[in-house]
Amino acid sequence: MDIPISSRDFRCLQLACVALSLVAGSIIIGVSVSKAAAAMGGVFIGAAGLGLLILAYPFLKARLNLDHFLPAIGNLRVHPNSEPDQGQGRSNTNDNKEGARSSLSTVSRTLEKLKPGAPGH
């Protein structure tokens, strides 16, 4: 027997369960004498947190969708200018090659330092 329920009523029911769990956990922790009872109150509060996360999941999924901002991050590339630089008489390609070599040597030195048994350890 299926009883139809609207999504708004379902969300209200979820929110009521979260609130009830928070109140119950707080009361259990507040009146508990033993650590085991306080831990049980913590379980209730943890369940309320999980319920809140489940309740907020559709909103979080829509707002923090990786497909929205990952392509924008992927388009942040350096496009070297292949025309010669008029001010210095050197091309930017040579500067980029030298910069890449310098970066590569820095990375190589760092990796050498991080190897087990390296002189710095």
PDB file of C-alpha atoms in Angstrom:
ATOM      1  CA  MET A   1       0.000   0.000   0.000  1.00  0.00           C
ATOM      2  CA  ASP A   2       1.705   3.158  -1.228  1.00  0.00           C
ATOM      3  CA  ILE A   3       0.650   6.467   0.242  1.00  0.00           C
ATOM      4  CA  PRO A   4       1.547   9.436  -1.922  1.00  0.00           C
ATOM      5  CA  ILE A   5       3.514  12.141  -0.125  1.00  0.00           C
ATOM      6  CA  SER A   6       4.682  15.437  -1.551  1.00  0.00           C
ATOM      7  CA  SER A   7       8.359  16.330  -1.558  1.00  0.00           C
ATOM      8  CA  ARG A   8       7.638  19.312   0.691  1.00  0.00           C
ATOM      9  CA  ASP A   9       6.025  17.063   3.307  1.00  0.00           C
ATOM     10  CA  PHE A  10       8.955  14.667   3.018  1.00  0.00           C
ATOM     11  CA  ARG A  11      11.463  17.491   3.621  1.00  0.00           C
ATOM     12  CA  CYS A  12       9.460  18.678   6.619  1.00  0.00           C
ATOM     13  CA  LEU A  13       9.481  15.138   8.029  1.00  0.00           C
ATOM     14  CA  GLN A  14      13.242  14.926   7.543  1.00  0.00           C
ATOM     15  CA  LEU A  15      13.750  18.269   9.266  1.00  0.00           C
ATOM     16  CA  ALA A  16      11.526  17.192  12.171  1.00  0.00           C
ATOM     17  CA  CYS A  17      13.580  13.999  12.605  1.00  0.00           C
ATOM     18  CA  VAL A  18      16.808  16.009  12.619  1.00  0.00           C
ATOM     19  CA  ALA A  19      15.414  18.414  15.223  1.00  0.00           C
ATOM     20  CA  LEU A  20      14.132  15.550  17.385  1.00  0.00           C
ATOM     21  CA  SER A  21      17.519  13.816  17.236  1.00  0.00           C
ATOM     22  CA  LEU A  22      19.347  17.026  18.205  1.00  0.00           C
ATOM     23  CA  VAL A  23      17.023  17.638  21.141  1.00  0.00           C
ATOM     24  CA  ALA A  24      17.208  14.026  22.313  1.00  0.00           C
ATOM     25  CA  GLY A  25      21.010  13.952  22.052  1.00  0.00           C
ATOM     26  CA  SER A  26      21.333  17.222  23.951  1.00  0.00           C
ATOM     27  CA  ILE A  27      19.014  16.029  26.713  1.00  0.00           C
ATOM     28  CA  ILE A  28      20.833  12.693  27.025  1.00  0.00           C
ATOM     29  CA  ILE A  29      24.207  14.422  27.276  1.00  0.00           C
ATOM     30  CA  GLY A  30      22.817  17.008  29.712  1.00  0.00           C
ATOM     31  CA  VAL A  31      21.375  14.529  32.208  1.00  0.00           C
ATOM     32  CA  SER A  32      23.923  11.736  31.812  1.00  0.00           C
ATOM     33  CA  VAL A  33      26.154  10.773  34.688  1.00  0.00           C
ATOM     34  CA  SER A  34      28.189   8.071  32.972  1.00  0.00           C
ATOM     35  CA  LYS A  35      30.393   8.422  29.935  1.00  0.00           C
ATOM     36  CA  ALA A  36      28.519   5.653  28.134  1.00  0.00           C
ATOM     37  CA  ALA A  37      25.259   7.595  28.331  1.00  0.00           C
ATOM     38  CA  ALA A  38      26.995  10.735  27.099  1.00  0.00           C
ATOM     39  CA  ALA A  39      28.389   8.719  24.207  1.00  0.00           C
ATOM     40  CA  MET A  40      24.863   7.615  23.361  1.00  0.00           C
ATOM     41  CA  GLY A  41      23.816  11.264  23.283  1.00  0.00           C
ATOM     42  CA  GLY A  42      26.713  11.891  20.929  1.00  0.00           C
ATOM     43  CA  VAL A  43      25.369   9.164  18.655  1.00  0.00           C
ATOM     44  CA  PHE A  44      22.026  10.966  18.524  1.00  0.00           C
ATOM     45  CA  ILE A  45      23.715  14.273  17.701  1.00  0.00           C
ATOM     46  CA  GLY A  46      25.815  12.548  15.041  1.00  0.00           C
ATOM     47  CA  ALA A  47      22.656  11.079  13.529  1.00  0.00           C
ATOM     48  CA  ALA A  48      21.161  14.572  13.465  1.00  0.00           C
ATOM     49  CA  GLY A  49      24.236  15.855  11.641  1.00  0.00           C
ATOM     50  CA  LEU A  50      23.963  13.061   9.099  1.00  0.00           C
ATOM     51  CA  GLY A  51      20.275  13.816   8.660  1.00  0.00           C
ATOM     52  CA  LEU A  52      21.083  17.469   8.068  1.00  0.00           C
ATOM     53  CA  LEU A  53      23.676  16.493   5.489  1.00  0.00           C
ATOM     54  CA  ILE A  54      21.165  14.267   3.708  1.00  0.00           C
ATOM     55  CA  LEU A  55      18.625  17.078   3.837  1.00  0.00           C
ATOM     56  CA  ALA A  56      21.081  19.604   2.380  1.00  0.00           C
ATOM     57  CA  TYR A  57      22.596  17.224  -0.198  1.00  0.00           C
ATOM     58  CA  PRO A  58      20.500  18.347  -3.212  1.00  0.00           C
ATOM     59  CA  PHE A  59      21.335  21.981  -2.505  1.00  0.00           C
ATOM     60  CA  LEU A  60      25.030  21.242  -2.004  1.00  0.00           C
ATOM     61  CA  LYS A  61      25.146  19.127  -5.143  1.00  0.00           C
ATOM     62  CA  ALA A  62      23.638  21.934  -7.205  1.00  0.00           C
ATOM     63  CA  ARG A  63      25.878  24.650  -5.749  1.00  0.00           C
ATOM     64  CA  LEU A  64      29.159  22.746  -5.567  1.00  0.00           C
ATOM     65  CA  ASN A  65      28.874  20.929  -8.883  1.00  0.00           C
ATOM     66  CA  LEU A  66      32.387  20.168 -10.069  1.00  0.00           C
ATOM     67  CA  ASP A  67      31.273  20.208 -13.688  1.00  0.00           C
ATOM     68  CA  HIS A  68      30.583  23.928 -13.385  1.00  0.00           C
ATOM     69  CA  PHE A  69      33.981  25.165 -12.309  1.00  0.00           C
ATOM     70  CA  LEU A  70      36.457  22.446 -13.305  1.00  0.00           C
ATOM     71  CA  PRO A  71      36.309  23.311 -17.032  1.00  0.00           C
ATOM     72  CA  ALA A  72      36.978  26.932 -16.133  1.00  0.00           C
ATOM     73  CA  ILE A  73      40.040  25.909 -14.116  1.00  0.00           C
ATOM     74  CA  GLY A  74      41.213  23.701 -16.990  1.00  0.00           C
ATOM     75  CA  ASN A  75      41.201  26.681 -19.350  1.00  0.00           C
ATOM     76  CA  LEU A  76      43.664  28.631 -17.212  1.00  0.00           C
ATOM     77  CA  ARG A  77      46.732  27.953 -19.321  1.00  0.00           C
ATOM     78  CA  VAL A  78      49.696  30.093 -20.176  1.00  0.00           C
ATOM     79  CA  HIS A  79      49.796  30.746 -23.894  1.00  0.00           C
ATOM     80  CA  PRO A  80      53.303  31.901 -24.825  1.00  0.00           C
ATOM     81  CA  ASN A  81      53.630  34.654 -27.349  1.00  0.00           C
ATOM     82  CA  SER A  82      55.762  33.389 -30.241  1.00  0.00           C
ATOM     83  CA  GLU A  83      56.509  36.882 -31.567  1.00  0.00           C
ATOM     84  CA  PRO A  84      59.895  38.359 -30.656  1.00  0.00           C
ATOM     85  CA  ASP A  85      59.917  40.764 -27.759  1.00  0.00           C
ATOM     86  CA  GLN A  86      60.728  44.181 -29.186  1.00  0.00           C
ATOM     87  CA  GLY A  87      62.193  45.555 -25.960  1.00  0.00           C
ATOM     88  CA  GLN A  88      64.812  42.903 -25.226  1.00  0.00           C
ATOM     89  CA  GLY A  89      65.475  41.440 -28.643  1.00  0.00           C
ATOM     90  CA  ARG A  90      64.882  37.908 -27.375  1.00  0.00           C
ATOM     91  CA  SER A  91      61.919  35.702 -28.074  1.00  0.00           C
ATOM     92  CA  ASN A  92      59.531  34.647 -25.332  1.00  0.00           C
ATOM     93  CA  THR A  93      60.021  31.032 -26.388  1.00  0.00           C
ATOM     94  CA  ASN A  94      63.619  31.139 -25.176  1.00  0.00           C
ATOM     95  CA  ASP A  95      62.489  32.672 -21.896  1.00  0.00           C
ATOM     96  CA  ASN A  96      59.886  29.935 -21.511  1.00  0.00           C
ATOM     97  CA  LYS A  97      62.451  27.222 -22.230  1.00  0.00           C
ATOM     98  CA  GLU A  98      64.847  28.654 -19.660  1.00  0.00           C
ATOM     99  CA  GLY A  99      62.042  28.979 -17.123  1.00  0.00           C
ATOM    100  CA  ALA A 100      60.970  25.403 -17.747  1.00  0.00           C
ATOM    101  CA  ARG A 101      64.548  24.147 -17.314  1.00  0.00           C
ATOM    102  CA  SER A 102      64.893  26.107 -14.089  1.00  0.00           C
ATOM    103  CA  SER A 103      61.588  24.735 -12.784  1.00  0.00           C
ATOM    104  CA  LEU A 104      62.534  21.215 -13.804  1.00  0.00           C
ATOM    105  CA  SER A 105      65.869  21.409 -12.023  1.00  0.00           C
ATOM    106  CA  THR A 106      64.161  22.766  -8.889  1.00  0.00           C
ATOM    107  CA  VAL A 107      61.677  19.903  -8.946  1.00  0.00           C
ATOM    108  CA  SER A 108      64.485  17.394  -9.494  1.00  0.00           C
ATOM    109  CA  ARG A 109      66.451  18.731  -6.532  1.00  0.00           C
ATOM    110  CA  THR A 110      63.370  18.622  -4.319  1.00  0.00           C
ATOM    111  CA  LEU A 111      62.636  15.042  -5.337  1.00  0.00           C
ATOM    112  CA  GLU A 112      66.224  14.042  -4.621  1.00  0.00           C
ATOM    113  CA  LYS A 113      65.917  15.516  -1.123  1.00  0.00           C
ATOM    114  CA  LEU A 114      62.699  13.612  -0.491  1.00  0.00           C
ATOM    115  CA  LYS A 115      64.098  10.205  -1.456  1.00  0.00           C
ATOM    116  CA  PRO A 116      64.631   7.824   1.451  1.00  0.00           C
ATOM    117  CA  GLY A 117      68.278   7.618   2.405  1.00  0.00           C
ATOM    118  CA  ALA A 118      69.068  11.026   0.907  1.00  0.00           C
ATOM    119  CA  PRO A 119      71.851  13.027   2.635  1.00  0.00           C
ATOM    120  CA  GLY A 120      69.342  15.388   4.259  1.00  0.00           C
ATOM    121  CA  HIS A 121      67.558  12.645   6.271  1.00  0.00           C
TER     122      HIS A 121
END
